Tab-separated table of C-alpha atoms and ligand atoms in Angstrom:
chain	number	residue	atom	x	y	z
A	1	MET	CA	-18.561	-15.903	1.556
A	2	ASN	CA	-17.258	-12.837	-0.613
A	3	SER	CA	-17.484	-11.852	-3.687
A	4	GLY	CA	-16.874	-14.486	-6.377
A	5	GLY	CA	-17.293	-16.953	-3.912
A	6	GLU	CA	-13.764	-16.881	-2.338
A	7	ALA	CA	-13.514	-16.806	1.527
A	8	SER	CA	-13.627	-13.133	2.898
A	9	ALA	CA	-10.921	-11.066	4.105
A	10	ILE	CA	-12.310	-11.366	7.756
A	11	GLN	CA	-12.683	-14.675	7.791
A	12	VAL	CA	-8.941	-15.344	6.602
A	13	ARG	CA	-8.257	-12.850	9.783
A	14	GLY	CA	-10.257	-14.729	11.908
A	15	ILE	CA	-10.014	-18.341	11.140
A	16	LEU	CA	-6.155	-18.969	9.564
A	17	LEU	CA	-2.632	-18.520	11.732
A	18	GLU	CA	-0.411	-18.908	9.535
A	19	LYS	CA	3.623	-18.359	9.179
A	20	PHE	CA	6.040	-18.101	6.583
A	21	TYR	CA	9.019	-20.520	7.013
A	22	ILE	CA	12.232	-19.046	5.461
A	23	SER	CA	14.978	-21.113	4.470
A	24	GLY	CA	17.511	-18.203	3.116
A	25	GLY	CA	20.644	-17.546	1.445
A	26	LYS	CA	19.443	-17.581	-1.782
A	27	PRO	CA	20.343	-15.325	-4.786
A	28	LEU	CA	17.050	-14.741	-6.116
A	29	THR	CA	17.086	-15.040	-10.140
A	30	GLY	CA	14.169	-15.035	-13.123
A	31	LYS	CA	11.013	-12.829	-14.058
A	32	VAL	CA	8.143	-11.694	-11.719
A	33	SER	CA	5.059	-9.641	-13.199
A	34	ILE	CA	3.908	-7.175	-11.047
A	35	GLY	CA	0.170	-7.020	-10.116
A	36	GLY	CA	-2.003	-3.888	-9.803
A	37	ALA	CA	-1.405	-0.667	-7.157
A	38	LYS	CA	-3.119	-1.768	-3.725
A	39	ASN	CA	-3.551	2.250	-3.063
A	40	ALA	CA	-5.342	2.997	-6.491
A	41	ALA	CA	-7.210	0.021	-6.383
A	42	VAL	CA	-8.297	0.788	-2.525
A	43	ALA	CA	-9.716	4.614	-3.463
A	44	ILE	CA	-11.108	3.133	-6.778
A	45	LEU	CA	-13.107	0.821	-6.062
A	46	PRO	CA	-15.199	2.623	-3.585
A	47	ALA	CA	-14.695	5.490	-6.270
A	48	ALA	CA	-17.128	3.440	-8.378
A	49	LEU	CA	-20.035	4.111	-6.047
A	50	LEU	CA	-20.153	7.615	-7.586
A	51	ALA	CA	-21.184	6.466	-11.254
A	52	ASP	CA	-24.888	6.357	-11.620
A	53	GLY	CA	-23.784	3.083	-14.258
A	54	PRO	CA	-22.351	-0.144	-13.622
A	55	CYS	CA	-17.687	0.081	-13.464
A	56	THR	CA	-16.054	-2.936	-14.697
A	57	ILE	CA	-12.038	-2.559	-13.031
A	58	HIS	CA	-9.331	-4.808	-13.768
A	59	ASN	CA	-5.841	-5.285	-12.878
A	60	LEU	CA	-6.935	-5.100	-9.332
A	61	PRO	CA	-4.242	-7.025	-6.800
A	62	TYR	CA	-6.580	-9.620	-5.500
A	63	ILE	CA	-5.021	-9.065	-1.623
A	64	ASP	CA	-6.951	-8.859	1.408
A	65	ASP	CA	-7.650	-5.489	1.657
A	66	VAL	CA	-9.675	-5.014	-1.735
A	67	ILE	CA	-11.395	-8.269	-1.106
A	68	CYS	CA	-12.164	-6.873	2.533
A	69	LEU	CA	-13.219	-3.520	0.390
A	70	ALA	CA	-15.041	-5.321	-1.595
A	71	ASP	CA	-17.005	-6.875	1.340
A	72	ILE	CA	-17.774	-3.283	3.232
A	73	LEU	CA	-19.234	-1.931	-0.109
A	74	LYS	CA	-21.637	-4.821	-0.660
A	75	GLU	CA	-22.698	-4.416	3.129
A	76	ILE	CA	-23.581	-0.929	2.453
A	77	GLY	CA	-25.893	-2.288	-0.939
A	78	ALA	CA	-23.467	-2.479	-3.581
A	79	LYS	CA	-23.055	-5.291	-6.018
A	80	VAL	CA	-19.902	-6.043	-6.173
A	81	ASN	CA	-18.408	-9.212	-8.038
A	82	LEU	CA	-14.616	-9.608	-7.569
A	83	ASN	CA	-12.676	-12.241	-9.054
A	84	LYS	CA	-9.425	-13.796	-8.647
A	85	ARG	CA	-7.777	-12.610	-11.946
A	86	GLY	CA	-8.332	-9.257	-10.487
A	87	GLU	CA	-11.757	-8.126	-12.534
A	88	ALA	CA	-14.061	-6.333	-10.612
A	89	TYR	CA	-17.789	-5.197	-11.673
A	90	VAL	CA	-19.127	-2.599	-9.801
A	91	GLU	CA	-22.820	-1.389	-9.640
A	92	SER	CA	-24.171	0.996	-7.313
A	93	SER	CA	-27.796	1.454	-8.312
A	94	THR	CA	-28.382	-0.346	-5.312
A	95	VAL	CA	-26.850	1.508	-2.651
A	96	THR	CA	-29.077	3.220	-0.118
A	97	GLN	CA	-26.786	3.775	2.538
A	98	TYR	CA	-24.695	6.462	3.677
A	99	LYS	CA	-23.185	4.541	6.883
A	100	ALA	CA	-20.764	1.431	7.363
A	101	SER	CA	-20.048	-0.551	10.198
A	102	TYR	CA	-17.170	-0.373	12.707
A	103	ASP	CA	-17.006	-3.720	12.109
A	104	MET	CA	-15.721	-3.776	8.567
A	105	VAL	CA	-13.903	-0.292	8.300
A	106	LYS	CA	-11.370	-0.936	11.417
A	107	GLN	CA	-9.997	-3.888	8.800
A	108	MET	CA	-8.515	-1.436	6.721
A	109	ARG	CA	-7.168	2.617	7.083
A	110	ALA	CA	-8.322	3.016	3.183
A	111	SER	CA	-11.989	2.888	4.434
A	112	TYR	CA	-11.707	6.509	4.976
A	113	TYR	CA	-12.572	6.971	1.304
A	114	LEU	CA	-16.518	6.092	1.945
A	115	LEU	CA	-16.464	9.184	3.252
A	116	GLY	CA	-15.711	11.066	0.606
A	117	VAL	CA	-17.296	9.010	-1.925
A	118	LEU	CA	-21.163	9.312	-0.342
A	119	LEU	CA	-20.386	12.570	0.771
A	120	GLY	CA	-19.837	13.101	-2.943
A	121	LYS	CA	-22.968	10.534	-3.533
A	122	PHE	CA	-25.972	11.559	-1.217
A	123	GLY	CA	-24.627	14.903	0.626
A	124	LYS	CA	-24.020	12.399	3.319
A	125	ALA	CA	-21.201	9.987	5.261
A	126	GLU	CA	-20.977	8.343	8.308
A	127	ILE	CA	-18.108	6.282	8.717
A	128	PRO	CA	-16.441	4.920	11.741
A	129	LEU	CA	-12.836	6.447	11.958
A	130	PRO	CA	-10.083	4.124	10.076
A	131	GLY	CA	-8.248	0.934	11.411
A	132	GLY	CA	-4.969	0.175	8.870
A	133	CYS	CA	-1.172	-0.187	9.900
A	134	GLU	CA	-0.110	0.501	12.813
A	135	ILE	CA	2.913	2.823	11.875
A	136	GLY	CA	2.390	6.449	13.824
A	137	ALA	CA	-0.864	8.434	14.465
A	138	ARG	CA	-2.582	9.172	11.431
A	139	PRO	CA	-4.599	12.202	11.453
A	140	ILE	CA	-7.470	13.059	9.174
A	141	ASP	CA	-7.636	16.376	9.978
A	142	GLN	CA	-6.615	17.670	6.278
A	143	HIS	CA	-9.659	15.670	4.763
A	144	ILE	CA	-12.288	17.024	7.527
A	145	LYS	CA	-10.665	20.842	5.834
A	146	GLY	CA	-11.412	19.827	2.844
A	147	PHE	CA	-14.531	18.489	3.186
A	148	GLU	CA	-15.593	21.743	5.285
A	149	ALA	CA	-14.225	24.111	2.509
A	150	LEU	CA	-16.747	22.401	0.242
A	151	GLY	CA	-19.793	23.402	3.024
A	152	ALA	CA	-19.928	20.105	4.192
A	153	ASN	CA	-20.370	19.583	8.284
A	154	VAL	CA	-18.382	18.033	10.067
A	155	VAL	CA	-18.581	15.694	13.365
A	156	ILE	CA	-16.752	13.264	15.116
A	157	GLU	CA	-18.862	11.476	18.034
A	158	HIS	CA	-18.064	8.293	19.276
A	159	GLY	CA	-15.403	7.357	16.803
A	160	VAL	CA	-17.490	7.920	13.738
A	161	VAL	CA	-16.813	10.672	11.504
A	162	LYS	CA	-20.194	12.560	10.306
A	163	ALA	CA	-20.486	14.882	7.372
A	164	SER	CA	-22.850	15.936	5.806
A	165	ALA	CA	-24.005	19.249	3.216
A	166	LYS	CA	-26.956	20.295	1.870
A	167	LYS	CA	-24.982	21.399	-1.240
A	168	LEU	CA	-21.368	20.855	-1.841
A	169	ILE	CA	-19.918	23.882	-3.229
A	170	GLY	CA	-16.263	23.980	-4.904
A	171	ASN	CA	-13.587	26.258	-3.518
A	172	GLU	CA	-9.881	26.605	-2.905
A	173	VAL	CA	-8.176	23.955	-0.269
A	174	TYR	CA	-4.724	24.064	0.939
A	175	LEU	CA	-3.585	21.316	2.605
A	176	ASP	CA	-0.696	21.850	5.489
A	177	VAL	CA	0.532	18.912	4.557
A	178	VAL	CA	0.902	16.736	1.473
A	179	SER	CA	-1.534	13.617	1.947
A	180	VAL	CA	-2.543	11.103	-0.393
A	181	GLY	CA	-5.766	10.172	1.366
A	182	ALA	CA	-6.864	13.257	1.747
A	183	THR	CA	-5.805	14.341	-1.316
A	184	ILE	CA	-8.125	11.648	-3.149
A	185	ASN	CA	-10.836	12.424	-0.568
A	186	ILE	CA	-11.513	16.026	-1.302
A	187	MET	CA	-10.980	14.860	-5.277
A	188	PHE	CA	-14.691	12.499	-4.208
A	189	ALA	CA	-15.997	15.046	-2.554
A	190	ALA	CA	-15.753	17.391	-5.257
A	191	VAL	CA	-16.018	15.673	-8.354
A	192	LYS	CA	-19.921	16.339	-8.409
A	193	ALA	CA	-20.359	19.384	-6.004
A	194	GLU	CA	-21.092	22.959	-7.928
A	195	GLY	CA	-18.071	24.949	-9.203
A	196	SER	CA	-14.186	24.791	-9.005
A	197	THR	CA	-12.266	22.921	-6.489
A	198	THR	CA	-8.582	23.518	-6.306
A	199	ILE	CA	-6.989	21.649	-4.329
A	200	VAL	CA	-3.074	23.273	-3.404
A	201	ASN	CA	-0.372	21.075	-2.466
A	202	ALA	CA	-1.449	18.201	-3.501
A	203	ALA	CA	0.047	14.471	-3.158
A	204	LYS	CA	1.343	13.818	-6.562
A	205	GLU	CA	1.396	9.819	-6.059
A	206	PRO	CA	1.081	7.735	-9.031
A	207	HIS	CA	-1.924	6.600	-7.329
A	208	VAL	CA	-3.669	10.038	-7.280
A	209	VAL	CA	-3.047	10.291	-10.995
A	210	ASP	CA	-4.312	6.630	-11.432
A	211	VAL	CA	-7.838	7.770	-9.358
A	212	ALA	CA	-7.846	11.262	-11.310
A	213	ASN	CA	-7.789	9.348	-14.567
A	214	PHE	CA	-10.855	6.815	-13.453
A	215	LEU	CA	-12.955	9.867	-12.248
A	216	ASN	CA	-12.085	11.249	-15.749
A	217	SER	CA	-12.776	7.950	-17.450
A	218	MET	CA	-16.730	8.006	-15.526
A	219	GLY	CA	-17.173	11.776	-17.062
A	220	ALA	CA	-15.475	14.151	-14.228
A	221	ASN	CA	-13.126	16.739	-14.808
A	222	VAL	CA	-10.097	16.855	-12.911
A	223	LYS	CA	-6.836	18.257	-14.482
A	224	GLY	CA	-3.290	18.346	-12.740
A	225	ALA	CA	-3.292	15.497	-11.383
A	226	GLY	CA	0.160	14.837	-10.479
A	227	THR	CA	1.348	18.493	-10.008
A	228	ASP	CA	0.718	19.971	-6.772
A	229	THR	CA	-2.466	21.636	-8.106
A	230	ILE	CA	-5.311	19.626	-8.710
A	231	ARG	CA	-8.453	21.594	-10.515
A	232	ILE	CA	-11.714	19.562	-10.471
A	233	LYS	CA	-14.828	21.296	-12.435
A	234	GLY	CA	-17.988	19.395	-10.801
A	235	VAL	CA	-20.475	18.118	-13.063
A	236	ASP	CA	-24.050	16.671	-12.704
A	237	ARG	CA	-23.235	13.004	-13.192
A	238	LEU	CA	-20.930	10.259	-13.779
A	239	ASN	CA	-21.231	7.009	-15.922
A	240	GLY	CA	-20.433	3.627	-15.717
A	241	CYS	CA	-17.300	3.126	-17.111
A	242	GLU	CA	-14.059	-0.146	-17.571
A	243	TYR	CA	-10.502	0.996	-16.139
A	244	THR	CA	-7.492	-0.787	-15.862
A	245	ILE	CA	-5.160	0.262	-12.572
A	246	ILE	CA	-1.476	1.114	-12.839
A	247	PRO	CA	0.964	-1.303	-11.440
A	248	ASP	CA	2.529	-1.469	-8.110
A	249	GLN	CA	4.972	0.890	-7.287
A	250	ILE	CA	5.718	-0.639	-3.678
A	251	GLU	CA	4.960	-4.225	-5.152
A	252	ALA	CA	7.784	-3.318	-7.779
A	253	GLY	CA	10.421	-1.858	-5.549
A	254	THR	CA	10.026	-4.508	-2.589
A	255	PHE	CA	11.131	-7.262	-5.442
A	256	MET	CA	13.925	-4.975	-6.614
A	257	VAL	CA	14.991	-4.239	-3.300
A	258	ALA	CA	14.783	-8.444	-2.477
A	259	ALA	CA	16.800	-8.903	-5.829
A	260	ALA	CA	19.571	-6.571	-5.232
A	261	ALA	CA	19.820	-7.677	-0.946
A	262	THR	CA	20.423	-11.600	-1.944
A	263	ALA	CA	22.592	-10.008	-4.872
A	264	GLY	CA	20.233	-11.943	-7.163
A	265	ASP	CA	19.278	-11.117	-10.737
A	266	VAL	CA	15.772	-10.437	-11.659
A	267	VAL	CA	13.838	-8.744	-14.052
A	268	VAL	CA	10.597	-6.961	-12.282
A	269	ALA	CA	8.389	-7.106	-15.123
A	270	ASP	CA	4.966	-4.508	-15.649
A	271	VAL	CA	6.060	-1.830	-14.312
A	272	ILE	CA	6.219	1.974	-15.409
A	273	PRO	CA	9.968	2.397	-14.713
A	274	LYS	CA	9.277	6.468	-13.878
A	275	HIS	CA	7.490	5.317	-10.742
A	276	MET	CA	10.594	3.724	-9.574
A	277	GLU	CA	13.225	6.377	-10.228
A	278	SER	CA	13.374	7.055	-6.389
A	279	ILE	CA	13.905	3.426	-5.924
A	280	THR	CA	16.569	2.708	-8.766
A	281	ALA	CA	18.541	5.784	-7.481
A	282	LYS	CA	19.037	4.481	-4.233
A	283	LEU	CA	20.078	0.929	-5.342
A	284	LEU	CA	22.124	2.875	-7.921
A	285	GLU	CA	24.080	4.738	-5.457
A	286	MET	CA	24.574	1.664	-3.545
A	287	GLY	CA	26.450	-0.150	-6.580
A	288	ILE	CA	23.827	-1.762	-7.874
A	289	GLU	CA	23.132	-2.746	-11.262
A	290	VAL	CA	19.485	-1.835	-12.144
A	291	ILE	CA	18.938	-1.433	-16.116
A	292	GLU	CA	16.021	-0.021	-17.372
A	293	GLY	CA	13.025	-0.855	-20.074
A	294	ASP	CA	10.377	0.050	-21.566
A	295	ASP	CA	7.950	-1.796	-19.026
A	296	TYR	CA	10.157	-3.683	-16.904
A	297	ILE	CA	13.314	-3.195	-14.649
A	298	ARG	CA	16.310	-5.528	-13.957
A	299	VAL	CA	18.050	-5.586	-10.581
A	300	ARG	CA	21.563	-7.285	-10.336
A	301	GLY	CA	23.295	-7.222	-7.052
A	302	ILE	CA	26.295	-7.613	-5.758
A	303	GLN	CA	28.344	-9.115	-2.933
A	304	LYS	CA	28.479	-6.155	-0.903
A	305	PRO	CA	26.086	-2.870	-1.604
A	306	ARG	CA	27.830	0.674	-0.369
A	307	ARG	CA	26.343	2.340	2.183
A	308	VAL	CA	23.718	5.040	2.007
A	309	ASN	CA	21.435	7.615	3.598
A	310	ILE	CA	17.378	7.711	2.848
A	311	LYS	CA	15.114	9.990	3.682
A	312	THR	CA	11.579	9.495	3.058
A	313	LEU	CA	9.034	12.033	1.181
A	314	PRO	CA	6.136	12.435	-0.700
A	315	TYR	CA	6.522	11.353	-4.296
A	316	PRO	CA	8.441	11.982	-6.135
A	317	GLY	CA	10.872	11.647	-3.157
A	318	PHE	CA	11.879	7.834	-1.506
A	319	PRO	CA	8.287	6.138	-0.897
A	320	THR	CA	7.735	5.669	3.227
A	321	ASP	CA	6.440	2.366	2.183
A	322	LEU	CA	9.898	1.236	1.170
A	323	GLN	CA	11.760	2.044	3.687
A	324	GLN	CA	11.290	-0.934	5.710
A	325	PRO	CA	12.202	-3.153	3.332
A	326	ILE	CA	15.522	-1.379	2.019
A	327	SER	CA	16.718	-1.126	5.329
A	328	VAL	CA	17.428	-5.100	5.009
A	329	ILE	CA	20.290	-3.836	2.458
A	330	CYS	CA	21.341	-0.948	4.496
A	331	SER	CA	21.716	-3.648	7.342
A	332	ILE	CA	24.345	-5.352	5.038
A	333	ALA	CA	25.756	-2.932	3.427
A	334	LYS	CA	29.227	-1.689	3.421
A	335	GLY	CA	29.620	1.247	6.005
A	336	THR	CA	27.530	3.216	7.793
A	337	SER	CA	23.930	3.781	6.315
A	338	ILE	CA	21.480	6.257	8.065
A	339	ILE	CA	17.405	6.591	6.873
A	340	HIS	CA	15.292	9.362	8.295
A	341	GLU	CA	11.516	8.384	8.008
A	342	SER	CA	9.967	11.753	8.146
A	343	LEU	CA	6.016	10.701	7.349
A	344	PHE	CA	5.386	8.475	10.053
A	345	ASP	CA	6.094	8.365	13.921
A	346	HIS	CA	6.527	4.637	14.056
A	347	ARG	CA	7.791	3.130	11.312
A	348	PHE	CA	10.806	1.038	13.005
A	349	ARG	CA	9.323	-1.357	14.293
A	350	HIS	CA	10.598	-3.859	12.401
A	351	VAL	CA	13.878	-2.766	13.544
A	352	GLU	CA	13.808	-5.023	16.835
A	353	GLU	CA	12.844	-8.173	14.250
A	354	LEU	CA	15.858	-6.863	12.385
A	355	ARG	CA	18.339	-7.363	15.469
A	356	ARG	CA	17.335	-10.184	16.412
A	357	MET	CA	18.607	-11.794	13.004
A	358	GLY	CA	22.031	-9.896	13.821
A	359	ALA	CA	21.392	-6.875	12.248
A	360	ASN	CA	23.221	-3.723	14.163
A	361	ILE	CA	20.556	-0.994	13.828
A	362	LYS	CA	20.811	2.307	16.728
A	363	VAL	CA	16.660	3.737	16.034
A	364	GLU	CA	17.198	7.513	17.382
A	365	ASP	CA	13.884	9.336	17.224
A	366	ARG	CA	12.465	8.944	13.097
A	367	THR	CA	16.604	8.179	12.525
A	368	ALA	CA	17.903	4.673	12.161
A	369	ILE	CA	21.491	4.220	12.078
A	370	PHE	CA	22.208	1.470	10.444
A	371	GLU	CA	26.469	-0.226	11.094
A	372	GLY	CA	26.240	-2.956	8.090
A	373	VAL	CA	27.188	-6.402	8.893
A	374	ASP	CA	28.435	-9.365	7.341
A	375	GLY	CA	25.363	-11.533	7.348
A	376	LEU	CA	22.189	-12.234	8.812
A	377	SER	CA	21.062	-15.200	10.920
A	378	GLY	CA	17.522	-16.660	10.851
A	379	ALA	CA	15.116	-16.380	13.540
A	380	PRO	CA	11.672	-16.217	14.756
A	381	VAL	CA	10.268	-12.727	14.142
A	382	THR	CA	7.152	-10.941	14.090
A	383	ALA	CA	5.888	-9.242	11.311
A	384	THR	CA	4.365	-5.363	13.122
A	385	ASP	CA	2.456	-4.037	10.034
A	386	LEU	CA	2.847	-4.412	6.357
A	387	ARG	CA	5.921	-3.352	5.044
A	388	ALA	CA	7.572	-4.336	8.305
A	389	GLY	CA	6.339	-7.511	7.044
A	390	ALA	CA	7.699	-7.603	3.349
A	391	ALA	CA	11.203	-6.679	5.408
A	392	LEU	CA	10.838	-9.405	6.970
A	393	ILE	CA	10.294	-11.405	4.317
A	394	ILE	CA	13.371	-10.330	2.437
A	395	ALA	CA	15.788	-10.304	5.510
A	396	GLY	CA	14.620	-14.378	5.634
A	397	LEU	CA	15.605	-14.144	2.114
A	398	VAL	CA	19.080	-12.957	2.871
A	399	ALA	CA	19.441	-14.304	6.136
A	400	ASN	CA	21.690	-18.351	6.929
A	401	GLY	CA	19.201	-20.475	8.170
A	402	VAL	CA	15.672	-20.409	8.843
A	403	THR	CA	13.164	-17.556	9.572
A	404	GLU	CA	9.950	-17.555	10.671
A	405	ILE	CA	7.930	-14.995	10.581
A	406	ASP	CA	4.577	-14.325	12.482
A	407	ASN	CA	1.363	-12.305	12.157
A	408	ILE	CA	1.896	-12.842	8.078
A	409	HIS	CA	-2.070	-11.976	7.452
A	410	PHE	CA	-0.424	-8.107	7.558
A	411	ILE	CA	1.580	-9.404	4.679
A	412	ASP	CA	-1.711	-10.599	2.667
A	413	ARG	CA	-2.669	-7.347	3.033
A	414	GLY	CA	-1.027	-5.705	0.953
A	415	TYR	CA	1.245	-8.478	-1.794
A	416	GLU	CA	-0.540	-10.973	-3.547
A	417	ARG	CA	0.795	-14.597	-3.818
A	418	ILE	CA	4.078	-13.233	-2.582
A	419	GLU	CA	5.323	-16.969	-1.344
A	420	GLU	CA	4.509	-17.714	-4.874
A	421	LYS	CA	5.762	-14.831	-6.925
A	422	LEU	CA	9.401	-15.579	-4.518
A	423	THR	CA	9.549	-19.258	-4.860
A	424	ALA	CA	9.823	-18.629	-8.992
A	425	LEU	CA	12.344	-16.752	-8.212
A	426	GLY	CA	13.887	-19.523	-6.249
A	427	ALA	CA	13.391	-18.619	-2.629
A	428	ASP	CA	12.564	-21.607	-0.447
A	429	ILE	CA	9.551	-19.833	1.306
A	430	ARG	CA	6.649	-22.048	3.064
A	431	ARG	CA	3.296	-20.815	3.736
A	432	VAL	CA	2.743	-22.524	7.272
A	433	LYS	CA	-1.101	-22.994	8.856
A	434	ASP	CA	-0.823	-23.314	12.646
A	435	GLY	CA	-0.191	-26.902	13.674
A	436	ASP	CA	1.321	-28.156	10.423
A	437	LYS	CA	4.755	-29.300	11.003
A	438	PRO	CA	6.844	-26.338	9.637
A	439	LEU	CA	10.031	-27.927	9.236
A	440	LYS	CA	9.665	-30.867	7.975
A	441	VAL	CA	8.722	-29.566	5.315
A	442	LEU	CA	11.148	-27.029	4.056
A	443	LEU	CA	13.757	-27.502	1.422
A	444	GLY	CA	17.043	-28.561	2.558
A	445	SER	CA	20.260	-26.738	3.070
A	446	SER	CA	21.022	-23.422	2.742
A	447	ASN	CA	23.571	-21.761	0.303
A	448	SER	CA	25.197	-18.377	1.274
A	449	ALA	CA	23.894	-15.788	-1.317
A	450	ARG	CA	26.670	-13.152	-0.028
B	1	UD1	C1	-1.224	6.338	1.899
B	1	UD1	C2	-0.438	5.001	1.724
B	1	UD1	C3	0.495	4.885	2.625
B	1	UD1	C4	1.706	5.497	2.550
B	1	UD1	C5	1.438	6.935	2.954
B	1	UD1	C6	1.962	8.076	2.539
B	1	UD1	C7	-3.154	4.278	0.525
B	1	UD1	C8	-3.980	3.136	1.251
B	1	UD1	N1	-2.069	4.538	1.861
B	1	UD1	O1	-1.288	6.148	3.311
B	1	UD1	O2	0.037	3.498	2.070
B	1	UD1	O3	2.630	5.210	3.150
B	1	UD1	O4	0.086	7.338	1.848
B	1	UD1	O5	2.712	8.174	1.380
B	1	UD1	O6	-2.528	5.082	-0.690
B	1	UD1	N2	-1.526	13.305	7.535
B	1	UD1	C9	-2.261	14.457	8.380
B	1	UD1	N3	-3.406	14.836	8.331
B	1	UD1	C10	-4.728	13.943	7.306
B	1	UD1	C11	-3.345	13.146	6.976
B	1	UD1	C12	-2.497	12.871	6.938
B	1	UD1	O7	-1.368	15.350	9.194
B	1	UD1	O8	-5.395	14.507	7.642
B	1	UD1	C13	-0.210	13.103	7.734
B	1	UD1	C14	0.275	11.618	8.331
B	1	UD1	O9	0.204	11.570	9.620
B	1	UD1	C15	1.529	11.675	7.380
B	1	UD1	C16	1.719	12.509	5.806
B	1	UD1	O10	0.593	12.966	6.296
B	1	UD1	O11	2.581	12.165	8.328
B	1	UD1	C17	1.176	11.689	5.158
B	1	UD1	O12	-0.252	10.720	5.091
B	1	UD1	P1	-0.807	10.452	4.119
B	1	UD1	O13	-0.629	10.800	2.773
B	1	UD1	O14	-2.370	10.756	4.322
B	1	UD1	O15	-0.879	8.902	4.280
B	1	UD1	P2	-2.720	8.254	3.958
B	1	UD1	O16	-2.835	8.197	3.343
B	1	UD1	O17	-3.009	7.604	5.272
């Protein structure tokens, strides 16, 4: 059993074979509340180990990746109490290990944050190369370059990254590519290093800023997060603190796209609209109505969205994590839409599944060309990664008939209670365990949303 007595992510993945069944064709309507940011949570939770005192973290999404990370922290000796309300108490004084096992870290990519954290805390870390979504090559050379610039010796032996330093000393690190993970990991190694570190060409994502704010709440001196130059003055010690994580930009974007795709009318609440600008801009370009409030965004879809061109880019550009969800709107928009994926080389694996549902999409290298069709039809499909899974849910909501989605453990990695939230918006979506009789539990007829 894991934190709070709940079934652990590993147990969940190991035992339950579940599917989603969606009876599509209904516009989503109502209000949905967005949870804490996954990509901030998976960095902030391990970062709590850098403090000498306990940390209390609020607004964590209660998703498999967070549950799994809590288990990894416990495995290396931390006291972690995570509950379903998204609060975690992390006490690091009992952490004695600077190693984590392959069985644990292979479950999730963000386990690479233990490298920066344990290196910063103990001057030593041994972490197997991380797992995570199969969306293409995901090297960590920039993380390693940063650790080495701070004086660490880094080797990879038998699939384990081993980093050690007698003393970490601040330096300037220029990132060759804008990397979220490397920016955050170098911050972790640098917060307690001697002297100053400057990260040039740093990632500017909202969760990079959130992590910097968390470190500063513990007494760190990090300035410039949110710009491409981050300056860190090392401090001797960090205190425990209490911190609330920002809303999830990608969950919010997923619901905005789902509202638009189903020609629905949804208030996406508890968000930071500024973080949503790139997605808002694209929806507006497609003729969809988007109304911004202080902490909500209302999306009102239309029957036939206009074509669009999208290129994924680091923040504030269009996020690669929303490329797959928005491809569903491109599939049914009027005319030819083009999506260019500039960050990852295998992020069109959902296209094959969308084709099974009637979409007309050609992929050439990292570019997908969509000839908009009149509608999608339900089919059995397989989620190949987290955001591909989100895209297939949206496609299922749009389609006529029943869509059966396999491999939904990918979706559970990053979306909390997604079927409950969608059901509250009027969707007909059921989680079905292996052996259940799925079609009998589905609600009745599907009315075309478009
Ligand atoms: C994070 C997010 C992921 C998101 C991605 C891009 C987390 C846990 N995951 O992943 O959801 O899709 O940012 O916004 O926060 N790269 C290198 N060398 C490196 C590191 C990265 O070449 O050392 C390249 C990658 O191959 C990729 C690009 O840089 O092309 C961006 O990757 P990065 O920002 O590091 O992604 P992640 O941190 O893995």
